[in-house]
PDB file of C-alpha atoms and ligand atoms in Angstrom:
ATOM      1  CA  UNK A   1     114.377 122.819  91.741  1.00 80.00           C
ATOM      2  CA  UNK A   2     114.798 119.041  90.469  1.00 96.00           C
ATOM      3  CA  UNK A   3     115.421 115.879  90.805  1.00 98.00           C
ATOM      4  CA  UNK A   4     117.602 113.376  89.024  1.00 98.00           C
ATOM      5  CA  UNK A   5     117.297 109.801  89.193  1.00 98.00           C
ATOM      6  CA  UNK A   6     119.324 107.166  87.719  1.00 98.00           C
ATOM      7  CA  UNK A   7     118.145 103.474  86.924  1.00 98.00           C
ATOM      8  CA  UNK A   8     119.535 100.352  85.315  1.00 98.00           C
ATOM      9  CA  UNK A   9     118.470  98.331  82.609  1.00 98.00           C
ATOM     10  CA  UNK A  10     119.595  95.540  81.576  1.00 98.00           C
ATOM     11  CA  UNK A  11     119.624  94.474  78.003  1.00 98.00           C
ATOM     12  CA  UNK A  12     118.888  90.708  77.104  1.00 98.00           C
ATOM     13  CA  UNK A  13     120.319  90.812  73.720  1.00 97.00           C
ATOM     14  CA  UNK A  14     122.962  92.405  71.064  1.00 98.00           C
ATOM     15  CA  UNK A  15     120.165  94.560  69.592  1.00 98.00           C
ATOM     16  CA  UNK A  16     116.748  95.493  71.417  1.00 97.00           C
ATOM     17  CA  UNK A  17     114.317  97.950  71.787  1.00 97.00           C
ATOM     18  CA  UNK A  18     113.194  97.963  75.962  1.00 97.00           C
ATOM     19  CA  UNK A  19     110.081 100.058  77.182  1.00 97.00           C
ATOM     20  CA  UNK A  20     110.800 101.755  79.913  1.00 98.00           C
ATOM     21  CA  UNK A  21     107.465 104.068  80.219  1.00 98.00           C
ATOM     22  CA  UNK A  22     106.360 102.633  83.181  1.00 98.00           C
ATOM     23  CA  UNK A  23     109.230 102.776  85.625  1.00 98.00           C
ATOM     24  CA  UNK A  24     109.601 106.680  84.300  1.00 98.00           C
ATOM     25  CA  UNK A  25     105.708 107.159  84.906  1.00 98.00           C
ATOM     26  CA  UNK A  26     106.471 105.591  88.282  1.00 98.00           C
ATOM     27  CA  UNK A  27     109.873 108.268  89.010  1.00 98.00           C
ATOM     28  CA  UNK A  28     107.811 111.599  87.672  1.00 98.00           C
ATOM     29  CA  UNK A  29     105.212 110.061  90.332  1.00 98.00           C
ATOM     30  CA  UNK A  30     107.615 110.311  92.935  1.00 98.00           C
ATOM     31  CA  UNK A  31     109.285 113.348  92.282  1.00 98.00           C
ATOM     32  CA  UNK A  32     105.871 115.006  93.501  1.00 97.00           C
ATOM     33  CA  UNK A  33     106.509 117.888  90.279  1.00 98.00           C
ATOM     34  CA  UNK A  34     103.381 118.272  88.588  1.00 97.00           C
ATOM     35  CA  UNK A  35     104.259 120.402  85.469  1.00 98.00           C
ATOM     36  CA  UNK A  36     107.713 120.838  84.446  1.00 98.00           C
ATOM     37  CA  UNK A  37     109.754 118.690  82.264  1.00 98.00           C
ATOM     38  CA  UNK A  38     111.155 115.070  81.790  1.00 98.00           C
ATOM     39  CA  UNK A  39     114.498 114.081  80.708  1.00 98.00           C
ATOM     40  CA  UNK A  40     115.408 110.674  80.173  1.00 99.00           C
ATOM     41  CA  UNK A  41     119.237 110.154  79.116  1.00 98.00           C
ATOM     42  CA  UNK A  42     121.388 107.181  78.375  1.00 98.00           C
ATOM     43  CA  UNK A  43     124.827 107.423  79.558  1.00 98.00           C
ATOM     44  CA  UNK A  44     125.964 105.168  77.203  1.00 98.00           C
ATOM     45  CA  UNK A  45     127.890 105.471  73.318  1.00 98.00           C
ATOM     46  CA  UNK A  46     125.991 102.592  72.067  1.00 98.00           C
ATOM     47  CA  UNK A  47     122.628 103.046  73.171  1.00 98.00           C
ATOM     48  CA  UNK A  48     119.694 105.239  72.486  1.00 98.00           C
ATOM     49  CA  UNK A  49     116.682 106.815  73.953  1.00 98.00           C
ATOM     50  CA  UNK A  50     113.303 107.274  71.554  1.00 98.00           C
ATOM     51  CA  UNK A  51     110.050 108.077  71.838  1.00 98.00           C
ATOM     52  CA  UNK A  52     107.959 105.657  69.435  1.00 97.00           C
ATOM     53  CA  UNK A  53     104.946 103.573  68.714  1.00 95.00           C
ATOM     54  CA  UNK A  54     105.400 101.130  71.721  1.00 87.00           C
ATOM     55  CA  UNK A  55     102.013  98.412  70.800  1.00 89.00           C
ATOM     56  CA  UNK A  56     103.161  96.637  67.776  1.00 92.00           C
ATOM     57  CA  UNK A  57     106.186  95.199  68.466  1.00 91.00           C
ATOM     58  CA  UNK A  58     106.966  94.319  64.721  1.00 95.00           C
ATOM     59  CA  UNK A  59     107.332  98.009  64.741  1.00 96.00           C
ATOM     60  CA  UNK A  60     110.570  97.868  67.147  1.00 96.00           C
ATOM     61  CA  UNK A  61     111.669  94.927  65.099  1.00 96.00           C
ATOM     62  CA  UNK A  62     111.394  97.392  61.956  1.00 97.00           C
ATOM     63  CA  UNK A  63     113.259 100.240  63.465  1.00 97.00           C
ATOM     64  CA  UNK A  64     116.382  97.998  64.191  1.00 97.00           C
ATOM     65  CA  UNK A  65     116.238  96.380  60.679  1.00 98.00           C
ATOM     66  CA  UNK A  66     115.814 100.448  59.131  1.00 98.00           C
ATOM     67  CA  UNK A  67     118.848 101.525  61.364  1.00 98.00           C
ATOM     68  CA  UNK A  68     121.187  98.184  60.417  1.00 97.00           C
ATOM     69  CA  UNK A  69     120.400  99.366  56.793  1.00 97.00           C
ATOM     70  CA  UNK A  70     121.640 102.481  57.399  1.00 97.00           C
ATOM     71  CA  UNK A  71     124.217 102.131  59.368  1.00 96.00           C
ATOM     72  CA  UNK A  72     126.197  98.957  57.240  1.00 96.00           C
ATOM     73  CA  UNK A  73     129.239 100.267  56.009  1.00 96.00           C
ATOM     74  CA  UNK A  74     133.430  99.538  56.148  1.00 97.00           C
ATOM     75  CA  UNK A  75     134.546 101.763  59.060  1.00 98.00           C
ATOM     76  CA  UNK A  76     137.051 102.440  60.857  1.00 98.00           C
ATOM     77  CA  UNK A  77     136.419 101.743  64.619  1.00 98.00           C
ATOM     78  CA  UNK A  78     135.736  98.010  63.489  1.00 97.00           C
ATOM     79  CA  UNK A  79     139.549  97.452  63.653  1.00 97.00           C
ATOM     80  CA  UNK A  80     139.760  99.095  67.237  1.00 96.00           C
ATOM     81  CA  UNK A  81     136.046  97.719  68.638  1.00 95.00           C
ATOM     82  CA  UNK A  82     134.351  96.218  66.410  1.00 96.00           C
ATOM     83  CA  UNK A  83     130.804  97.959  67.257  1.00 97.00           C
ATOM     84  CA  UNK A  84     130.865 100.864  64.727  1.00 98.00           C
ATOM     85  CA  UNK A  85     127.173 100.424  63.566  1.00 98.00           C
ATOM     86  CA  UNK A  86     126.360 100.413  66.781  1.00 98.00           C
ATOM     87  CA  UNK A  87     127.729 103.755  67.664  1.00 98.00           C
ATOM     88  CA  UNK A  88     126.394 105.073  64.206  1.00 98.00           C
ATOM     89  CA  UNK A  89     122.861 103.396  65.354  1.00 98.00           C
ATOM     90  CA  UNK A  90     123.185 105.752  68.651  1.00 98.00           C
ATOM     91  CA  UNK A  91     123.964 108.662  66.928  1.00 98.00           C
ATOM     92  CA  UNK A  92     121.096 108.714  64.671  1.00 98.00           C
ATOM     93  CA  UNK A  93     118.541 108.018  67.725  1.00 98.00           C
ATOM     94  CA  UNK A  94     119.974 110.297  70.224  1.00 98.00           C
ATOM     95  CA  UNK A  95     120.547 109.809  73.750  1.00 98.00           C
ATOM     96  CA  UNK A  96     118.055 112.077  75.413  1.00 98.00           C
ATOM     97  CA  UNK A  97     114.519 112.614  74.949  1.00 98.00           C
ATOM     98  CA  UNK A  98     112.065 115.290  76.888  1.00 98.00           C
ATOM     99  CA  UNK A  99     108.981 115.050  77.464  1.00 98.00           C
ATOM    100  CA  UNK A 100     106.501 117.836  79.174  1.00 98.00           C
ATOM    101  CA  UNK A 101     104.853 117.102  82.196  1.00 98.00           C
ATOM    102  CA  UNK A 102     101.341 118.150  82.876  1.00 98.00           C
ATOM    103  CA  UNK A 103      99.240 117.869  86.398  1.00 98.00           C
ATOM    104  CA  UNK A 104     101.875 114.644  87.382  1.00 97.00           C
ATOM    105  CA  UNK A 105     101.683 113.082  84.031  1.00 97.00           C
ATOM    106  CA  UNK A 106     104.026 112.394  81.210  1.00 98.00           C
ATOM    107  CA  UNK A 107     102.220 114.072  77.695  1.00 98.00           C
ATOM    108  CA  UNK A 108     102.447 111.405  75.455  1.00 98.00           C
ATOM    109  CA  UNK A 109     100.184 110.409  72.895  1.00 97.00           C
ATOM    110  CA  UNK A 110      97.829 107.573  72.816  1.00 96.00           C
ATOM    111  CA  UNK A 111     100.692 105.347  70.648  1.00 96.00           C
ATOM    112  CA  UNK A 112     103.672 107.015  72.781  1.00 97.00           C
ATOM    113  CA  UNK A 113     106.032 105.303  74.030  1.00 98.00           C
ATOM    114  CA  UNK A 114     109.590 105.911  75.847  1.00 98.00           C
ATOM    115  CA  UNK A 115     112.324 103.183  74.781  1.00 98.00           C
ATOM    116  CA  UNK A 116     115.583 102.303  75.176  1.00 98.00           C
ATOM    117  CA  UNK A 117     117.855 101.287  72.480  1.00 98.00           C
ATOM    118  CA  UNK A 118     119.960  98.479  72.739  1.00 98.00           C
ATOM    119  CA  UNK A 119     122.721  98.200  69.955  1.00 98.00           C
ATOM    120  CA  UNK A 120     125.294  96.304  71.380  1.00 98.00           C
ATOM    121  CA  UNK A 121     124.072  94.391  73.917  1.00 98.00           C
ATOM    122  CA  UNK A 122     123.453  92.320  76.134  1.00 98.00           C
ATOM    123  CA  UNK A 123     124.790  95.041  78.685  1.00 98.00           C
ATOM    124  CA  UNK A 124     123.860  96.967  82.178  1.00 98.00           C
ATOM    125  CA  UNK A 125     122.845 100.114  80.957  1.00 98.00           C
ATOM    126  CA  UNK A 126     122.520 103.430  83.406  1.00 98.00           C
ATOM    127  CA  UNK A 127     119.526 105.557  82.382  1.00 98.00           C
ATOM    128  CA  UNK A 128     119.184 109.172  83.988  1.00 98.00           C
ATOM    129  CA  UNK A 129     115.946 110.928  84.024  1.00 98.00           C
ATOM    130  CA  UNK A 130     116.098 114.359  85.228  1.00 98.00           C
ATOM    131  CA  UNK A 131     112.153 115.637  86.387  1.00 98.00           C
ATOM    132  CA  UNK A 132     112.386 119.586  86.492  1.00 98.00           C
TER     133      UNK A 132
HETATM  134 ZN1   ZN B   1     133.227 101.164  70.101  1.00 59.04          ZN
END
């Protein structure tokens, strides 16, 4: 037995890094399951979900510079969309993270943090978080 959730986030700019800990804290709280297991899942090609550092925010600033570096290249889907990087950007991050669940809350460390990762933004994005 579980539950599955979905919220939206919206995404202010073309690339972004958006906390979400909170408002899953706040959904394991209501699913009432005390140990099981967290899912959180973007239904999206050019988005990500990561679990990261979440106080400096420099950091998040780093992690989109590291993944443009990576991801610059002459591809393909420019000529159809013109977002390639970004899907390369997703595919590195993933689009699911789990996290365990113990006595109601979320076991992440100290510096843990759940994110969203906008890479072609600003959008609506659907995130589904599955509490098990
Ligand atoms: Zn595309």
């Amino acid at each position: 037995m579980g539950i599955t959730y979905e919220i939206s986030v919206p995404s202010s700019r073309k690339e972004e890094m958006i906390d979400i800990t909170g408002q899953i804290r706040e959904l394991v709280k209501r699913s009432g399951i005390r140990d099981g297991i967290c899912v959180v899942h973007a239904m999206h090609t050019t988005a990500g979900i990561l679990v990261n550092e979440n106080y400096d925010p420099s950091l998040k600033e780093d992690m989109l510079d590291f993944l443009s570096g990576i991801s610059k290249g002459k591809w393909r889907h420019d000529l159809e969309d013109n977002n390639a990087s970004a899907h390369l950007k997703s595919l590195i991050v993933g689009q699911s993270q789990s996290i365990p669940i113990k006595s109601g809350n979320l076991m992440l460390g100290t510096w843990q943090g759940i994110c969203i990762a906008e890479f072609d933004g600003p959008k609506l994005r659907k995130v589904s978080v599955s509490i098990v």
